[in-house]
Short mmCIF file of C-alpha atoms and ligand atoms in Angstrom, two decimals:
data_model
loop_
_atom_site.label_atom_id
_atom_site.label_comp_id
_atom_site.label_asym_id
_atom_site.label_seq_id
_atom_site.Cartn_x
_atom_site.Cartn_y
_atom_site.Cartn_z
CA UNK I 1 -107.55 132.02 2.75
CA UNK I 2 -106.50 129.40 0.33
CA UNK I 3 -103.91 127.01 1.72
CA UNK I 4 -100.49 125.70 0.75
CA UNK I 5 -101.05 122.08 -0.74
CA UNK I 6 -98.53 119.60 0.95
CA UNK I 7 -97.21 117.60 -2.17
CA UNK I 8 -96.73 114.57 -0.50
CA UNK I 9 -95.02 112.89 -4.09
CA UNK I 10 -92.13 115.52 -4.36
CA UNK I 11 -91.05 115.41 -0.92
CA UNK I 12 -91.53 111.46 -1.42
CA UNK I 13 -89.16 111.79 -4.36
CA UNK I 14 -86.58 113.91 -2.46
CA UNK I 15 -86.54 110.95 0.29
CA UNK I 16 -86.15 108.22 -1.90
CA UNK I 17 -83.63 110.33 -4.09
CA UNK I 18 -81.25 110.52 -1.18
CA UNK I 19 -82.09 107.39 -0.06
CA UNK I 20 -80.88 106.00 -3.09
CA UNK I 21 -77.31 107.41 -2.55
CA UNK I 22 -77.74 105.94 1.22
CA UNK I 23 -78.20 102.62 -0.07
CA UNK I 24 -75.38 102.92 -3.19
CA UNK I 25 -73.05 103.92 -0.20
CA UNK I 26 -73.94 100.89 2.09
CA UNK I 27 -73.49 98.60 -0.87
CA UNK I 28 -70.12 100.42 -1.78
CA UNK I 29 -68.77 99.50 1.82
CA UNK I 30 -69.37 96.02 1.03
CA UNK I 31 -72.63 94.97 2.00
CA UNK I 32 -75.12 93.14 0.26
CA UNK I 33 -78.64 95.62 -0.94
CA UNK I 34 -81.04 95.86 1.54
CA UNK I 35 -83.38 93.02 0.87
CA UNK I 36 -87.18 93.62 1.26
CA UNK I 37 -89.77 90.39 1.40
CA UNK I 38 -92.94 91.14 1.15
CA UNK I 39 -95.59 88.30 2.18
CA UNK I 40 -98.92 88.42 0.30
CA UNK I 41 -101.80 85.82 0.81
CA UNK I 42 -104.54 86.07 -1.68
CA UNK I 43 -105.43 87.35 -4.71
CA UNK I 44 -106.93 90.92 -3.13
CA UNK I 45 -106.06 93.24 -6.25
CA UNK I 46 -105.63 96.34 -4.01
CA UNK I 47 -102.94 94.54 -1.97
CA UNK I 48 -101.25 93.23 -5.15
CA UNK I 49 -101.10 96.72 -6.49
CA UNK I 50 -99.66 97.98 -3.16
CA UNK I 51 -96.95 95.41 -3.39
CA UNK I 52 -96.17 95.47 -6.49
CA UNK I 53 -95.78 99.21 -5.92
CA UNK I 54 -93.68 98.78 -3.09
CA UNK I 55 -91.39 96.26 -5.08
CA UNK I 56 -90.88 98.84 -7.59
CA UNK I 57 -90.05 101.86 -5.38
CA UNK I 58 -87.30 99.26 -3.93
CA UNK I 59 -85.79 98.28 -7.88
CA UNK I 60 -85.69 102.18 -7.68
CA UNK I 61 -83.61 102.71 -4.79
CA UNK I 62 -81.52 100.18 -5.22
CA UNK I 63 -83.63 97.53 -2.75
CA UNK I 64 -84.00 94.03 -3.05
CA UNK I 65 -87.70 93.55 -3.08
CA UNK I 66 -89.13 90.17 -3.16
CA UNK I 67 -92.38 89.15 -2.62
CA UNK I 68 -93.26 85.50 -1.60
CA UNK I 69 -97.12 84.74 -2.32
CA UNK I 70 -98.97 82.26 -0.51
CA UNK I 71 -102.66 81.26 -1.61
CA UNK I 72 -105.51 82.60 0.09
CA UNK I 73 -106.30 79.18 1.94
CA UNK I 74 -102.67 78.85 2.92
CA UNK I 75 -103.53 78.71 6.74
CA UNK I 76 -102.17 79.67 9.89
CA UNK I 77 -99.39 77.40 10.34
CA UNK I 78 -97.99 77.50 6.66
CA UNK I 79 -97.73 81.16 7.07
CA UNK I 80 -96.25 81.04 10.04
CA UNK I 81 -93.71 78.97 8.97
CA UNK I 82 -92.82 80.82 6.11
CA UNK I 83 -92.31 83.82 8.90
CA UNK I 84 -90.07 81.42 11.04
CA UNK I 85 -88.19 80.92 7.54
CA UNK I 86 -87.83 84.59 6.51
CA UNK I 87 -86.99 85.14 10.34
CA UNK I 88 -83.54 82.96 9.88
CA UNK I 89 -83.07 83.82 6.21
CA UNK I 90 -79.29 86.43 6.53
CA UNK I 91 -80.27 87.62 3.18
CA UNK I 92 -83.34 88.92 4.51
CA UNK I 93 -83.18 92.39 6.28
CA UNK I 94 -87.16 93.48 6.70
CA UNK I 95 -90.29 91.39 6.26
CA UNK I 96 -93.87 92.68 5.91
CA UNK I 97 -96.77 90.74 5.84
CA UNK I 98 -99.53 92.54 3.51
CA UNK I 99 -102.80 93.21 5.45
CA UNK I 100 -105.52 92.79 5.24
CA UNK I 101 -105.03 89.05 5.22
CA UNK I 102 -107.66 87.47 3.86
CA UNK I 103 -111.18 86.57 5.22
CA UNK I 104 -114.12 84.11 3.45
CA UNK I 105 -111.98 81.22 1.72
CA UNK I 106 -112.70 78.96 4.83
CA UNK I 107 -109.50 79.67 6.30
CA UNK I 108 -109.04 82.35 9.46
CA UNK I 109 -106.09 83.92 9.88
CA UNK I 110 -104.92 85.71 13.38
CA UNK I 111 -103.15 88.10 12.26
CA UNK I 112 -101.79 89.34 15.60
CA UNK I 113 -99.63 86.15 16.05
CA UNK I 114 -98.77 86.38 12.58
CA UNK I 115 -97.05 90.34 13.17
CA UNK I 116 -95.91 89.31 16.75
CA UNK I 117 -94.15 86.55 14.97
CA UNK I 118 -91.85 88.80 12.78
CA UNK I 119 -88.39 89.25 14.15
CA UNK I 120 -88.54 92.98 15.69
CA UNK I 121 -84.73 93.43 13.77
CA UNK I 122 -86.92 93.05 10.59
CA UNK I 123 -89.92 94.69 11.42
CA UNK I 124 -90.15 97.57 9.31
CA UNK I 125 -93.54 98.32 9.58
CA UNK I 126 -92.58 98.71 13.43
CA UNK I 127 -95.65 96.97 14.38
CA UNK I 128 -94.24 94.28 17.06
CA UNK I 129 -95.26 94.88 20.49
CA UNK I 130 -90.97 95.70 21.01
CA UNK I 131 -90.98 97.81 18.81
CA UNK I 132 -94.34 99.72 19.42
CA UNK I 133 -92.52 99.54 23.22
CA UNK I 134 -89.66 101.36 22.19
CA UNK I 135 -91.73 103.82 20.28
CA UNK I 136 -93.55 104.76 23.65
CA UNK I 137 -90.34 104.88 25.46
CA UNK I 138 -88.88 107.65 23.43
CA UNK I 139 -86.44 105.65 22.03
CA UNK I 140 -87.65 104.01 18.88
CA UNK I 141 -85.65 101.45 16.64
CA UNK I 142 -88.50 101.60 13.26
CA UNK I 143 -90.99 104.59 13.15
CA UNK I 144 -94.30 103.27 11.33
CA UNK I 145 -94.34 104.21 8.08
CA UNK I 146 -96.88 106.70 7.78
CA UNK I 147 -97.06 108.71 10.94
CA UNK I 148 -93.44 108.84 9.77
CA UNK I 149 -94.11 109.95 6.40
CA UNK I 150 -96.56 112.35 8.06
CA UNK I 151 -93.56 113.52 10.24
CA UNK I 152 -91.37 113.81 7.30
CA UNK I 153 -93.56 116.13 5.61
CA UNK I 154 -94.00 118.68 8.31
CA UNK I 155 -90.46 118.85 9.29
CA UNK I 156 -89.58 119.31 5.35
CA UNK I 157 -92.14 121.89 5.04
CA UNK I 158 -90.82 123.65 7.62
CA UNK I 159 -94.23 123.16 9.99
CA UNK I 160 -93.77 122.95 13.67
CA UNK I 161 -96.13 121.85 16.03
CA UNK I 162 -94.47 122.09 18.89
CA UNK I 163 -96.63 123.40 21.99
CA UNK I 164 -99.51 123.29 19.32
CA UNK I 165 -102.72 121.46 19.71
CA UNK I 166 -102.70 118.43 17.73
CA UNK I 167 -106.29 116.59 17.13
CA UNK I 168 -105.47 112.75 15.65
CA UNK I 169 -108.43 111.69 14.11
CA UNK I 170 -108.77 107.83 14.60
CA UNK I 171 -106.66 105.23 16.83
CA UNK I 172 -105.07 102.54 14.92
CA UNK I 173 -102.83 100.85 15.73
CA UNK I 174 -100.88 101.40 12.04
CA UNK I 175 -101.47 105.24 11.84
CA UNK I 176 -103.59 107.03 14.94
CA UNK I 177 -102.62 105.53 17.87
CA UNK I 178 -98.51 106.07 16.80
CA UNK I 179 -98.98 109.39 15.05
CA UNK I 180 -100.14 110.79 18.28
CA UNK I 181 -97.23 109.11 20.47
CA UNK I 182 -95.24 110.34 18.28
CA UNK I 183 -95.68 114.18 18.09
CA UNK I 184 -96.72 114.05 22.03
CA UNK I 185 -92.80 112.47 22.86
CA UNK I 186 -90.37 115.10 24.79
CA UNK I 187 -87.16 113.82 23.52
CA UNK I 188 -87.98 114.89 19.88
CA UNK I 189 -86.57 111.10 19.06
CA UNK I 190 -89.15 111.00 16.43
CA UNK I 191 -87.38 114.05 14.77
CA UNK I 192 -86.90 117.62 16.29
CA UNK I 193 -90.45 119.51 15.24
CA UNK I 194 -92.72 116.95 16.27
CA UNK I 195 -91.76 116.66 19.84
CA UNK I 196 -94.12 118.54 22.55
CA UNK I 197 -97.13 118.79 20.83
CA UNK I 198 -100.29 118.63 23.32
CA UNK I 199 -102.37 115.58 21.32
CA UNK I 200 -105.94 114.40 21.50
CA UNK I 201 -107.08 111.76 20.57
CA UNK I 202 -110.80 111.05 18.61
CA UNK I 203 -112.83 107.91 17.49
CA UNK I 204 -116.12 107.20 16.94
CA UNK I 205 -117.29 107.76 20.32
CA UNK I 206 -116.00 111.33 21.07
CA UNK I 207 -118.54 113.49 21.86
CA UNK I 208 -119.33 116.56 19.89
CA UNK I 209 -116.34 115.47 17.39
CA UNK I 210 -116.68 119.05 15.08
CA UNK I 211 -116.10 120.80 18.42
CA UNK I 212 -113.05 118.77 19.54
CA UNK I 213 -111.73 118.91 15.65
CA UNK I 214 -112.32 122.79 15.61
CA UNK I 215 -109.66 123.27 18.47
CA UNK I 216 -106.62 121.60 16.89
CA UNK I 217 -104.03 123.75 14.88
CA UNK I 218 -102.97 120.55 13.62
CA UNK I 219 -105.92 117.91 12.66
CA UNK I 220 -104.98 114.53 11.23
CA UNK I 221 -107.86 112.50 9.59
CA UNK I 222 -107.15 108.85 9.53
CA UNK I 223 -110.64 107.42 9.74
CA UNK I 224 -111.49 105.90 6.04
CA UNK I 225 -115.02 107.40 5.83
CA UNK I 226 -115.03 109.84 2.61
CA UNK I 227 -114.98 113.27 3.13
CA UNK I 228 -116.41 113.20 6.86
CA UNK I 229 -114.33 116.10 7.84
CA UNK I 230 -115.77 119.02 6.63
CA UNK I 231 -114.91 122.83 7.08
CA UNK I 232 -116.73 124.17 9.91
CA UNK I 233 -114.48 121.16 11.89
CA UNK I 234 -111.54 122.96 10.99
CA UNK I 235 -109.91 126.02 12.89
CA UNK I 236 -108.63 128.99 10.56
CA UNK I 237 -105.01 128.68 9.87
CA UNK I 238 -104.63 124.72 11.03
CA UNK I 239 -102.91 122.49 9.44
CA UNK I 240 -104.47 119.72 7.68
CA UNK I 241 -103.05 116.13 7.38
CA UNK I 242 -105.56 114.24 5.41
CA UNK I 243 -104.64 109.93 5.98
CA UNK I 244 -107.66 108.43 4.54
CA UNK I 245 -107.83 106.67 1.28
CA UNK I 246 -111.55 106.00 0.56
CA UNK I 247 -112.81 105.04 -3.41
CA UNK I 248 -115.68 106.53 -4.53
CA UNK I 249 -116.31 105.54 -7.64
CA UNK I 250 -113.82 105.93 -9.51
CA UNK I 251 -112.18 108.22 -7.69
CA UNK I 252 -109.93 108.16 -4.59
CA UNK I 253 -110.84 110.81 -2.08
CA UNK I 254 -109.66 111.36 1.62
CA UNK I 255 -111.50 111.96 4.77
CA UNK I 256 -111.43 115.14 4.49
CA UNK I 257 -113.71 117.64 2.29
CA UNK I 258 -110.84 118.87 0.13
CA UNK I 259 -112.59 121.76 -1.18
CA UNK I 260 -114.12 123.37 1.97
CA UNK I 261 -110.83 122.85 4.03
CA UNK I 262 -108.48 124.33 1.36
CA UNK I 263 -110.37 127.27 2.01
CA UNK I 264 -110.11 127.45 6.19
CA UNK I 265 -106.60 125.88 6.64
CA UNK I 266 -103.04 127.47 6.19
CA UNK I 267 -101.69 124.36 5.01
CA UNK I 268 -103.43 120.54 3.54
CA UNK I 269 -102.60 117.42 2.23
CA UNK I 270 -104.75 115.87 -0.85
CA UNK I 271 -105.59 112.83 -1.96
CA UNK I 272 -104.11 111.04 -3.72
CA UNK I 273 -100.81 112.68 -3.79
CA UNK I 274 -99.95 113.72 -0.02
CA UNK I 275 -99.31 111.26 2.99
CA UNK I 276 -99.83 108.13 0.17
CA UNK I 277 -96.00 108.25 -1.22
CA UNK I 278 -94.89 108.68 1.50
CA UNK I 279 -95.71 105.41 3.63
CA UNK I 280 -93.46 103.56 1.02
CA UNK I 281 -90.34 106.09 0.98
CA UNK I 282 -90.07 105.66 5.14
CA UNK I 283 -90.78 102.00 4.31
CA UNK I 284 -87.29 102.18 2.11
CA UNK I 285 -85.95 104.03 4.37
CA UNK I 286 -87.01 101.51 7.52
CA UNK I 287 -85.10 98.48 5.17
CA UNK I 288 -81.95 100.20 4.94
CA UNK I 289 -82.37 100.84 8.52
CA UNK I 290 -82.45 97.35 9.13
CA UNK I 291 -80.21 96.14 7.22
CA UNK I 292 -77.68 98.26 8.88
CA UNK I 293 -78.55 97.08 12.38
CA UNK I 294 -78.44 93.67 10.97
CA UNK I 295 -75.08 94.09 9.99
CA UNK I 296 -73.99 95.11 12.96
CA UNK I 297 -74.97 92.31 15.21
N1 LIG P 1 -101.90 107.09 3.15
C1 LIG P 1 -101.47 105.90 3.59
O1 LIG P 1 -100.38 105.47 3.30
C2 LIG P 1 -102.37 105.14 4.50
C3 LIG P 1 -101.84 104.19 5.37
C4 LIG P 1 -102.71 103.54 6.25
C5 LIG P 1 -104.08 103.83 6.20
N2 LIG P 1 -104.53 104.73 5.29
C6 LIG P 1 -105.95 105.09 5.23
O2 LIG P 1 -106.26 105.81 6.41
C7 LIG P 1 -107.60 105.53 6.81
C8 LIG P 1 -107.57 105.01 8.23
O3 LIG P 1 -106.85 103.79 8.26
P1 LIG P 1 -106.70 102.93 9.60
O4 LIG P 1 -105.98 101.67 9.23
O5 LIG P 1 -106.13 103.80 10.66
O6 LIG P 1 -108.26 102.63 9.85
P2 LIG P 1 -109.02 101.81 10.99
O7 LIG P 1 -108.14 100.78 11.60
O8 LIG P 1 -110.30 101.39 10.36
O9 LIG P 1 -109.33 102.91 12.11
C9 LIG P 1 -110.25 103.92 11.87
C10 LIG P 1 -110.38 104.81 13.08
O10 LIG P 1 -111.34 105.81 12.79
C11 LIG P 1 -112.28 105.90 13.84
N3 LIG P 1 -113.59 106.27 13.33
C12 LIG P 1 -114.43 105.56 12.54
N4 LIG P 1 -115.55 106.25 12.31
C13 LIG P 1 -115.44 107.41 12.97
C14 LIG P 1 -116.28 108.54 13.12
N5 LIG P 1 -117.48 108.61 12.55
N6 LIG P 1 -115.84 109.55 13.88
C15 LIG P 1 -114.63 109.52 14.47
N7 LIG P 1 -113.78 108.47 14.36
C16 LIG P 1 -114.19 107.44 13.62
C17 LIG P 1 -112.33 104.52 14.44
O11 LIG P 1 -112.79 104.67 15.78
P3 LIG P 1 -112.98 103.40 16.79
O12 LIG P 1 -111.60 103.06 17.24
O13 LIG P 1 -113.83 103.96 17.86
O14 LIG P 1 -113.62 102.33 15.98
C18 LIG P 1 -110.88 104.08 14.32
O15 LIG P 1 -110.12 104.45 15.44
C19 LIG P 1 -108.13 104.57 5.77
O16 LIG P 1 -108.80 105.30 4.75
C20 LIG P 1 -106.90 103.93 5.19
O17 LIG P 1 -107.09 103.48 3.86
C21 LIG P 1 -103.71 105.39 4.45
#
């Protein structure tokens, strides 16, 4: 069997096409563009690329994306003032601080006060314990990005795993923890093919992990180790979700061993090129979200 590859970067571009037309129609009825700030402390070149990305994908879609930059010894209370600012700031519809925030230039940073400190109206990571609440509750306001995007790409390729066994490979709190509260709601309030899904849940201290993996007709790697799941973890037929961005080199692989699964599953992601682009279209798509609830309050 080979499987279908999940192109994560058209079905990106489909999202942010008709997002585009979403935003050109809120702006049309008056409003101001969705405004984006992005908060980035340091000089870490990964997390300048990702914003800079992310500031781009908004230009595209019609987003205002800003991006204040603090320096890496900023401290605690300047950043959290800057939050308090952004907070109050009308023109400002969704703040996200850039993690990792830095560590080694003298300065600690606790970053949980820092995310807890973001209005939950502009949290569009959806990473506030309100809206990580609401999330459990069936009846979320923001969906985090990626288990979003990782949603998104099922539905769109018309992959249910409804009544299936789903095995969620890590437990984040940014991707494993709300990927598999997601697909295990009832209500299908996290969109209508990911509801009812019977989830597990591994880490590093599950106990004969190939086993557990083997069982799932829907495994989702988001661990960062390179390549760790290989193909005699994965059942015949599952699908494949593959989270993990790991450099090697100079390459970029996933957590999964690309070219054993591709062989075993009916259906993967790869890397780069498949859940990536999509974290920063349901970002988008979380702004415009706000901004909308914002105007209505
Ligand atoms: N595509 C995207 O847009 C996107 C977005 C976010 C993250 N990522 C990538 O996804 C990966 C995971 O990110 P994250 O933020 O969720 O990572 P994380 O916070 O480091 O969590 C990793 C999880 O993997 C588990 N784990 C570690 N080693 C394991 C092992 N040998 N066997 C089983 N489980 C193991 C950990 O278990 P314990 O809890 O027991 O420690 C933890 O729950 C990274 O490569 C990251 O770069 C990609």
């Amino acid at each position: 069997m080979t499987a279908v590859i999940l192109d994560g970067k058209q079905v990106a571009a489909e999202i942010r096409a008709d997002l585009a037309k979403e935003v050109a129609d809120f702006v049309a009825g008056g409003a101001p563009p969705p405004c984006l700030t992005a908060v980035l402390v340091g000089e870490d070149p990964a997390s300048q690329v990702y914003v800079r990305n992310k500031a781009r994908a908004c230009e595209k879609a019609g987003i205002d994306g800003r991006t204040h930059r603090l320096p890496a010894d900023a401290g605690q209370d300047e950043l959290m003032a800057l939050i308090a600012e952004l907070n109050t700031d009308t023109n400002v519809n969704g703040i996200l601080v850039q993690l990792p925030l830095p560590t080694g230039s003298g300065v600690d940073y606790d970053e949980r006060e820092i995310l807890d400190a973001i209005d939950p109206l502009k949290d569009v990571d959806a990473f506030s314990p309100v809206n990580v609440g609401l999330l459990m509750q069936g009846r979320p306001r923001f969906l985090p990005c990626t288990p979003h995007g990782i949603v998104q790409l099922l539905g769109r390729s018309n992959l249910s795993v409804a009544g299936k066994k789903v095995c969620v490979v890590g437990r984040s709190d940014i991707v494993g923890k709300p990927m598999a509260m997601m697909l295990a709601q009832k209500n299908g309030s996290c969109g209508p093919d990911v509801a009812n899904a019977t989830v597990t849940i591994a880490h590093s201290r599950t106990e004969n992990l190939a086993e557990v993996c083997r069982e799932a007709d829907c495994l989702i790697a988001a661990v960062g180790r390179p390549e760790m799941i290989t193909g005699d973890m994965i059942k015949p037929g599952a699908i494949v979700i593959d989270v993990g961005i790991n450099r090697v080199g100079d390459k970029l692989v996933g957590d999964v061993a690309f070219d054993q699964a591709k062989e075993i599953a009916a259906a993967i992601t790869p890397v780069p090129g498949g859940v990536g682009p999509l974290t920063i279209a349901m970002l988008l798509h979380n702004t415009l979200a706000a901004a909308k609830l914002q105007s209505g309050r």
